[in-house]
mmCIF file of C-alpha atoms in Angstrom:
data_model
loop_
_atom_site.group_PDB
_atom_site.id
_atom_site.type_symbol
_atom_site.label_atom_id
_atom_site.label_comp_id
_atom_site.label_asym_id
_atom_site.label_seq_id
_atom_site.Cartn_x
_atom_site.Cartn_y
_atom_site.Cartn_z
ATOM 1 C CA UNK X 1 151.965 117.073 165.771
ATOM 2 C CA UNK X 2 148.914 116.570 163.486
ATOM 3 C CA UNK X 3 147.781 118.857 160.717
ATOM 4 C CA UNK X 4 144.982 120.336 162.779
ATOM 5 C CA UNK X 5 148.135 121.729 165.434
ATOM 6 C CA UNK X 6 150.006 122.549 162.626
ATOM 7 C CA UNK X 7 148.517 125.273 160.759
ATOM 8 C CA UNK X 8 150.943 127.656 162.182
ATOM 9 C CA UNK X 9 153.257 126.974 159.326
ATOM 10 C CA UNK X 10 151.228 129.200 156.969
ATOM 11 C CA UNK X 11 152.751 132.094 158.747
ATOM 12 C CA UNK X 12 156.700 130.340 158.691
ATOM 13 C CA UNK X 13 159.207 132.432 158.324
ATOM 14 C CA UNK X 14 160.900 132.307 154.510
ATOM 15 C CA UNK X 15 164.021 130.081 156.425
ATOM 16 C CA UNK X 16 163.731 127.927 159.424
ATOM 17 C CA UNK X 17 164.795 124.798 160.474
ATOM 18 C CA UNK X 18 162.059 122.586 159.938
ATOM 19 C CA UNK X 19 163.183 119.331 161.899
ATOM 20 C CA UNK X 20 165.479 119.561 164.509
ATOM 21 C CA UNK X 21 168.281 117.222 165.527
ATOM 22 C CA UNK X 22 166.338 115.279 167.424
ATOM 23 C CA UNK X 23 164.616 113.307 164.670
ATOM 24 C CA UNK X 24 167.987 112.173 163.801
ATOM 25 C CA UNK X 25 168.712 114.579 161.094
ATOM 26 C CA UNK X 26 168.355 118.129 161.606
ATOM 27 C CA UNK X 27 166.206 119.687 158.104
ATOM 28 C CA UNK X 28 166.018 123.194 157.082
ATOM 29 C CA UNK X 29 163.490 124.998 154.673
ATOM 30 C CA UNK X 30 163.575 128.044 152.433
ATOM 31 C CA UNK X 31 160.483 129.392 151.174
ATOM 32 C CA UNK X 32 161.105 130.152 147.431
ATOM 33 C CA UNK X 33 158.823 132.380 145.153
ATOM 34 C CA UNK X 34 157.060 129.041 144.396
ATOM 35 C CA UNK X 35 158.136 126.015 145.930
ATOM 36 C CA UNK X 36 160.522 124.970 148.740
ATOM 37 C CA UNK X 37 163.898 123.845 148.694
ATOM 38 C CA UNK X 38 165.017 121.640 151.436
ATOM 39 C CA UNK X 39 168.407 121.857 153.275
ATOM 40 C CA UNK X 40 169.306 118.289 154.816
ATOM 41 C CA UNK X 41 172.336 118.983 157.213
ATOM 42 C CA UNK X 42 174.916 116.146 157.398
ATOM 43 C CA UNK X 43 178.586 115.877 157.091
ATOM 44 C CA UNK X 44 178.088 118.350 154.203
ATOM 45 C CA UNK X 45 174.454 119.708 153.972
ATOM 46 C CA UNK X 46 172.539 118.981 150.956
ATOM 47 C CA UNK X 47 169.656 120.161 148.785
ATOM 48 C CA UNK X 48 166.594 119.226 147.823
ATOM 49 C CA UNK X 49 165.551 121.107 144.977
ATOM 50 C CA UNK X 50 166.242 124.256 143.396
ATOM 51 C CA UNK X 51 163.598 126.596 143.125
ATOM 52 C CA UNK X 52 162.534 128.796 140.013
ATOM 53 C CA UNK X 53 164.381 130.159 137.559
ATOM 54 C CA UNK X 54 165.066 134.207 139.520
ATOM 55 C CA UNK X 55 164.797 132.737 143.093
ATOM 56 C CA UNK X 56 169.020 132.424 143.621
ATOM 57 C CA UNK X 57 169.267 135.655 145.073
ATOM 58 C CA UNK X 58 166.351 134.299 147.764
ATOM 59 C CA UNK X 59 167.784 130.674 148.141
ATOM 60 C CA UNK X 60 171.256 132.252 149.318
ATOM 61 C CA UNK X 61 169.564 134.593 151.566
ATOM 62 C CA UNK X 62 167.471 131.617 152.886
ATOM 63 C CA UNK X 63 170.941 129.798 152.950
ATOM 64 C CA UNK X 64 172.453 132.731 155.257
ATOM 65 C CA UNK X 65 169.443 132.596 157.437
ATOM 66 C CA UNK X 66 169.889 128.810 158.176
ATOM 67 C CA UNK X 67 173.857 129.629 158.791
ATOM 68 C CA UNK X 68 174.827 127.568 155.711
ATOM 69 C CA UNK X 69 177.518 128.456 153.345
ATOM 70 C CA UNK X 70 176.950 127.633 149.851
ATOM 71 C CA UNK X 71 180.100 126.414 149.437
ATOM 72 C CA UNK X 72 180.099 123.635 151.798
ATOM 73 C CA UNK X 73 177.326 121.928 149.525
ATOM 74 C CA UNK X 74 178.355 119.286 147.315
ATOM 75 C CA UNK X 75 175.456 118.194 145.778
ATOM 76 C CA UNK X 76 171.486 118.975 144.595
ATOM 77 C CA UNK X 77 169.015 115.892 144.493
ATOM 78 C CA UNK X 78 165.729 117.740 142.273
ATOM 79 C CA UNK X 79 162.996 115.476 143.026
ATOM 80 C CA UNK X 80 161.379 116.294 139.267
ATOM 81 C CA UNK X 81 161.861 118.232 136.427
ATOM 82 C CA UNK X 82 159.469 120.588 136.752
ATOM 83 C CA UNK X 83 160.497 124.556 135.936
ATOM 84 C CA UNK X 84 159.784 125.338 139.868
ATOM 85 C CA UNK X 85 162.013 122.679 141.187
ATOM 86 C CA UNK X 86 164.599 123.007 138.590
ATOM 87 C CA UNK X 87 164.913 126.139 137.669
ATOM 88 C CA UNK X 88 168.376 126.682 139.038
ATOM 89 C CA UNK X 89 169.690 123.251 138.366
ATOM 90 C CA UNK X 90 171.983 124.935 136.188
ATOM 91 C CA UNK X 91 172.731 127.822 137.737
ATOM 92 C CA UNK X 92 173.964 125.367 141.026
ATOM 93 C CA UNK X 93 176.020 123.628 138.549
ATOM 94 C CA UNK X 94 177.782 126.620 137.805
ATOM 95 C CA UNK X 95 178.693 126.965 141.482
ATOM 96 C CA UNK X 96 180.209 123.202 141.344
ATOM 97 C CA UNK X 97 177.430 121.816 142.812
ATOM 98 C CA UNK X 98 176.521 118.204 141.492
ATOM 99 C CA UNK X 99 173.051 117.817 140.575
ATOM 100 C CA UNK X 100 170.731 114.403 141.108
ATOM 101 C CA UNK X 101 167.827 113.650 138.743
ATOM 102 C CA UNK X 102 166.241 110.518 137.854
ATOM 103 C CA UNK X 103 166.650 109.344 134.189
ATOM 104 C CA UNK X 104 162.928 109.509 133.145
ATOM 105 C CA UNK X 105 163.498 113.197 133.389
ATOM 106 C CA UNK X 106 166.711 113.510 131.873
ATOM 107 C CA UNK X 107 164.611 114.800 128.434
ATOM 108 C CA UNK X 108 162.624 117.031 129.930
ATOM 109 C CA UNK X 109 165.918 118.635 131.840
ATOM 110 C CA UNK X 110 168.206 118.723 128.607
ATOM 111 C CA UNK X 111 165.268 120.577 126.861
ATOM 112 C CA UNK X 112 164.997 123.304 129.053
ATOM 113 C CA UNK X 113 161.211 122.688 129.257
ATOM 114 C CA UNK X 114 158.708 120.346 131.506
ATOM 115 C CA UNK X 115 156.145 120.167 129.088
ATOM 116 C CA UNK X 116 152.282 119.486 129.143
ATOM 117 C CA UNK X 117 150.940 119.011 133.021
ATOM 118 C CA UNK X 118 148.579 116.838 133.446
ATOM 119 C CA UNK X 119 145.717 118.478 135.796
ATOM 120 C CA UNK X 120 144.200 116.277 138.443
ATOM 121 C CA UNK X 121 141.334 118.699 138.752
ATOM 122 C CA UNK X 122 139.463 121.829 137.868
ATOM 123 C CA UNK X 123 142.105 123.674 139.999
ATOM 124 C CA UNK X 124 144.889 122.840 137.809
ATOM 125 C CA UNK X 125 143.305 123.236 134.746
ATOM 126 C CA UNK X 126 142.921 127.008 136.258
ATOM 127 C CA UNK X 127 146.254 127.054 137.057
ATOM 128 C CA UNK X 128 148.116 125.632 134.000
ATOM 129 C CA UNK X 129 148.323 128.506 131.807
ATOM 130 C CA UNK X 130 150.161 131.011 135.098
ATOM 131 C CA UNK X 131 152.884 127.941 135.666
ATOM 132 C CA UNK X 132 155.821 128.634 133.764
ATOM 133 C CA UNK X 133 157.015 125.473 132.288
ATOM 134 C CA UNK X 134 160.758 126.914 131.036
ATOM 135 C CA UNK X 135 163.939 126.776 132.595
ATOM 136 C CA UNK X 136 167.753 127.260 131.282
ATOM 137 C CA UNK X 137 168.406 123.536 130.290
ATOM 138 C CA UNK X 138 170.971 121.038 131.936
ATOM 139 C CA UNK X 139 172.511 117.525 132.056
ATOM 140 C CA UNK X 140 172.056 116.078 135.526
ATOM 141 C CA UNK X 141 175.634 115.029 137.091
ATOM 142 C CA UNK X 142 174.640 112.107 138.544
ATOM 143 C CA UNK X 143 170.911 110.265 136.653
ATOM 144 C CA UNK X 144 169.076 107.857 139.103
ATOM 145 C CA UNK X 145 167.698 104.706 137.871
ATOM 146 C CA UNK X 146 167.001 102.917 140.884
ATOM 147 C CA UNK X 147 168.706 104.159 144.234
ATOM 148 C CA UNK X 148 171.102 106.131 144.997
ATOM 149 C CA UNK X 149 173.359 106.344 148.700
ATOM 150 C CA UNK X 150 173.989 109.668 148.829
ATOM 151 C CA UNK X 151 176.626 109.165 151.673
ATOM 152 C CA UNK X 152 180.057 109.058 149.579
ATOM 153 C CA UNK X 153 178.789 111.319 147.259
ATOM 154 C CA UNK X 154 177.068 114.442 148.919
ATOM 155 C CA UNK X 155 177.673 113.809 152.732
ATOM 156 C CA UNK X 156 173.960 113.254 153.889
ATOM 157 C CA UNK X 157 173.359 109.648 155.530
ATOM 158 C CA UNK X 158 170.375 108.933 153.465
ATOM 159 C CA UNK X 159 169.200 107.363 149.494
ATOM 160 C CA UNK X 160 167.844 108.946 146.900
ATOM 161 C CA UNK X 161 164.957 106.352 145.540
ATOM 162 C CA UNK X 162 163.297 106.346 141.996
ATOM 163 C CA UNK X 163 159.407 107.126 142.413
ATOM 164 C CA UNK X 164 157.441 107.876 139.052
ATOM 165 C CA UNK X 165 154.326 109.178 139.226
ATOM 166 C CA UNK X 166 154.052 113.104 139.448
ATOM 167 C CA UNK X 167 157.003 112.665 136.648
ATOM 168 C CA UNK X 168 158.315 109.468 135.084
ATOM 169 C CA UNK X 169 161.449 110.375 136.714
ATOM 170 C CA UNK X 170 160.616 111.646 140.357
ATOM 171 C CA UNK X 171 163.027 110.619 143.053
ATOM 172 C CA UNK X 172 162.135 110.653 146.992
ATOM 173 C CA UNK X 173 164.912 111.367 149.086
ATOM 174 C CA UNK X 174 164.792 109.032 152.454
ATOM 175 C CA UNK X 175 166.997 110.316 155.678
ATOM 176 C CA UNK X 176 167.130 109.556 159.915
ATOM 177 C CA UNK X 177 166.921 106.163 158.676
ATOM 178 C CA UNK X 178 163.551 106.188 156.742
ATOM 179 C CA UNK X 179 161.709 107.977 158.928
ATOM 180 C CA UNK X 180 162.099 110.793 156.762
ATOM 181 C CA UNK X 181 160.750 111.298 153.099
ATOM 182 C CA UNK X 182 161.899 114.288 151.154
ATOM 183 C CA UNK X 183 158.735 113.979 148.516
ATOM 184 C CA UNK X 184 158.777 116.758 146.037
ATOM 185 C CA UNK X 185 155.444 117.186 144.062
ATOM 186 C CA UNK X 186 153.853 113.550 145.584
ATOM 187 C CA UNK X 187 151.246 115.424 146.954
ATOM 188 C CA UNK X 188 150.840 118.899 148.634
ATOM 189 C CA UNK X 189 150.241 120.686 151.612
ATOM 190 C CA UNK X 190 146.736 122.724 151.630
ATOM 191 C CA UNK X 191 147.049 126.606 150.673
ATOM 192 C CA UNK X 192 144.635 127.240 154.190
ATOM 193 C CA UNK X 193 146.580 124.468 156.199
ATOM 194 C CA UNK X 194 149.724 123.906 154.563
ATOM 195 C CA UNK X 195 150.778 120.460 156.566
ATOM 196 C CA UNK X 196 147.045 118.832 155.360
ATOM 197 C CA UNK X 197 148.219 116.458 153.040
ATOM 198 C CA UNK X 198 146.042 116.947 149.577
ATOM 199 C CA UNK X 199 146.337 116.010 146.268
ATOM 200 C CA UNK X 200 148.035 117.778 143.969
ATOM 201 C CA UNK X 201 147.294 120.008 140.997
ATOM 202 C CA UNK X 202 149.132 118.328 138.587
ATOM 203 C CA UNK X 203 150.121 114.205 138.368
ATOM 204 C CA UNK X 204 151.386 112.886 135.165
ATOM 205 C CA UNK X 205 150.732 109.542 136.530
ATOM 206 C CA UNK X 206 147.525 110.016 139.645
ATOM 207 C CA UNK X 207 147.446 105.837 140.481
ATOM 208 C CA UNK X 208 151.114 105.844 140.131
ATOM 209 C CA UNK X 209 151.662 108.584 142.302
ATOM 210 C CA UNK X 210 149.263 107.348 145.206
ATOM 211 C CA UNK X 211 150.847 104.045 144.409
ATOM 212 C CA UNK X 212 154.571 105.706 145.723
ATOM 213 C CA UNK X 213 152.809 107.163 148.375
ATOM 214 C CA UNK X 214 150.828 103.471 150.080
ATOM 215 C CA UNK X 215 154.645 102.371 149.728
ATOM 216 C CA UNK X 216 156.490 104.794 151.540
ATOM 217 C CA UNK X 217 153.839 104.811 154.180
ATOM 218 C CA UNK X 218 154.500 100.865 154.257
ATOM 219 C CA UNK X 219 158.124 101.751 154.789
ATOM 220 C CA UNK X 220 157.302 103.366 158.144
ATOM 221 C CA UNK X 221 157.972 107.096 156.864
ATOM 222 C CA UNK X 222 156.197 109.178 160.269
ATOM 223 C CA UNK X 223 157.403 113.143 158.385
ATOM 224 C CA UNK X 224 156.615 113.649 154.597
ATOM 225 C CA UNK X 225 158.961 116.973 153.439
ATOM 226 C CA UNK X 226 156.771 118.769 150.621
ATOM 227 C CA UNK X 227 157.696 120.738 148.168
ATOM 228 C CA UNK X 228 154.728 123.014 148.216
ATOM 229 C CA UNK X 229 153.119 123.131 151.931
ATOM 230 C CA UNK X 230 154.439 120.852 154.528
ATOM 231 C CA UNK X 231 155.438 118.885 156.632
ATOM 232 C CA UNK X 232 152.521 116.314 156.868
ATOM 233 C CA UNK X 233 152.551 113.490 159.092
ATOM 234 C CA UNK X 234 152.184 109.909 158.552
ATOM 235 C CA UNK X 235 148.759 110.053 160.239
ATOM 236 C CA UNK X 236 147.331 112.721 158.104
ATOM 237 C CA UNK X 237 148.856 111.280 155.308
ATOM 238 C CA UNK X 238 146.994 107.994 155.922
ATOM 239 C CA UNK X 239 143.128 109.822 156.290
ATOM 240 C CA UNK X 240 143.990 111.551 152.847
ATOM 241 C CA UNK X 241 145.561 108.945 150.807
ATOM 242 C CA UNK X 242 144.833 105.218 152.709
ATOM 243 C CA UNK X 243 147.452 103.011 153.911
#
């Protein structure tokens, strides 16, 4: 399935289950006022992101729809520190729920606020001033330096990798044996065509970011989970961004 078959996702429900079990790890998505949050099912499922600040009332209904319990989730990776991915870092903590960050956001998350975003085009600069950028501040549970095997700790057969570019402390979360990359802000999906891979508004680091995205490519990812749009394959990935 290329992006030109896939267009049909612009009309998703809010929940669904995004990759089956047949791609060796079954992957659910909920739809959030702003971003998605991923749901990868293991021995305990998992999330990937949080959504905005005001979306928990949605992400448990999305939960619900999927036929997860909340309770049965140990742990939160947030790709970055932005206010629509971490918005209810804290309020998951609350529930018990460990959260994952990477340490060149831990500033950013312990402030409460992402800061200045760095527009990769006259669409963002549009944009900037409707994004909120605050969120109730936290301390990640576990901080990411490197990698992290999120086995032991959260129950998903998978790593958590460090991946700066959109932030200085972005993670990618790799599952089904790399053939999976949980991306967060890397890049986008289009607003007409949401599994077209495009670039997105806002990159703190653009060569960086592309950078993370030739590697994981390299790796042999074939399914690239976004967290705005998505999923984009490999091949569409590879017209937009090179190899």
């Amino acid at each position: 399935m290329t992006a030109a078959l896939a267009c049909a996702a612009a009309c998703a429900p809010a929940a669904r289950m995004t990759m089956p079990r047949s791609e060796g790890v079954a992957i659910g998505s909920i739809k959030l006022s702003l971003s998605n949050v991923h749901v990868v099912v293991g021995e305990h499922p998992m999330l990937v992101d949080t959504g905005t600040h005001g979306d928990l009332d949605d992400l448990d209904r999305g939960l619900v729809t999927l036929g997860i319990d909340w309770h049965d989730i140990k742990c939160a990776v947030v790709t970055h520190v932005h206010a629509d991915h971490a918005g209810l870092a804290r309020a998951l903590q609350a529930r018990g729920i460990l959260i994952i960050a990477g340490r060149g956001d831990l500033a950013r998350a312990q402030r409460g606020d992402h800061g200045a975003l760095h527009a990769t085009g006259f669409k963002g600069t549009l944009l900037k001033p409707l994004i909120p950028s605050d969120f109730l501040p936290f301390t990640p549970n576990v901080i990411v330096d490197d990698q992290l095997d999120l086995r032991a700790l959260c129950g998903v057969d998978g790593v958590a990798v460090s991946a700066p570019g959109h932030t200085a402390g972005s993670l990618v979360v790799l599952v089904a044996g790399g053939r999976i990359a949980l991306v967060g802000d890397l890049f986008r999906g289009s607003l007409i065509c949401p599994c077209e891979p495009v670039e997105h508004f806002f990159q703190d680091d653009l060569a960086a970011a592309h950078a993370r995205i030739h590697e994981l490519l390299a790796r042999g990812v074939v399914w690239f989970m976004l967290g705005h749009g998505g999923p984009a394959h490999r091949d569409d990935v590879a017209k937009v961004f090179g190899t």
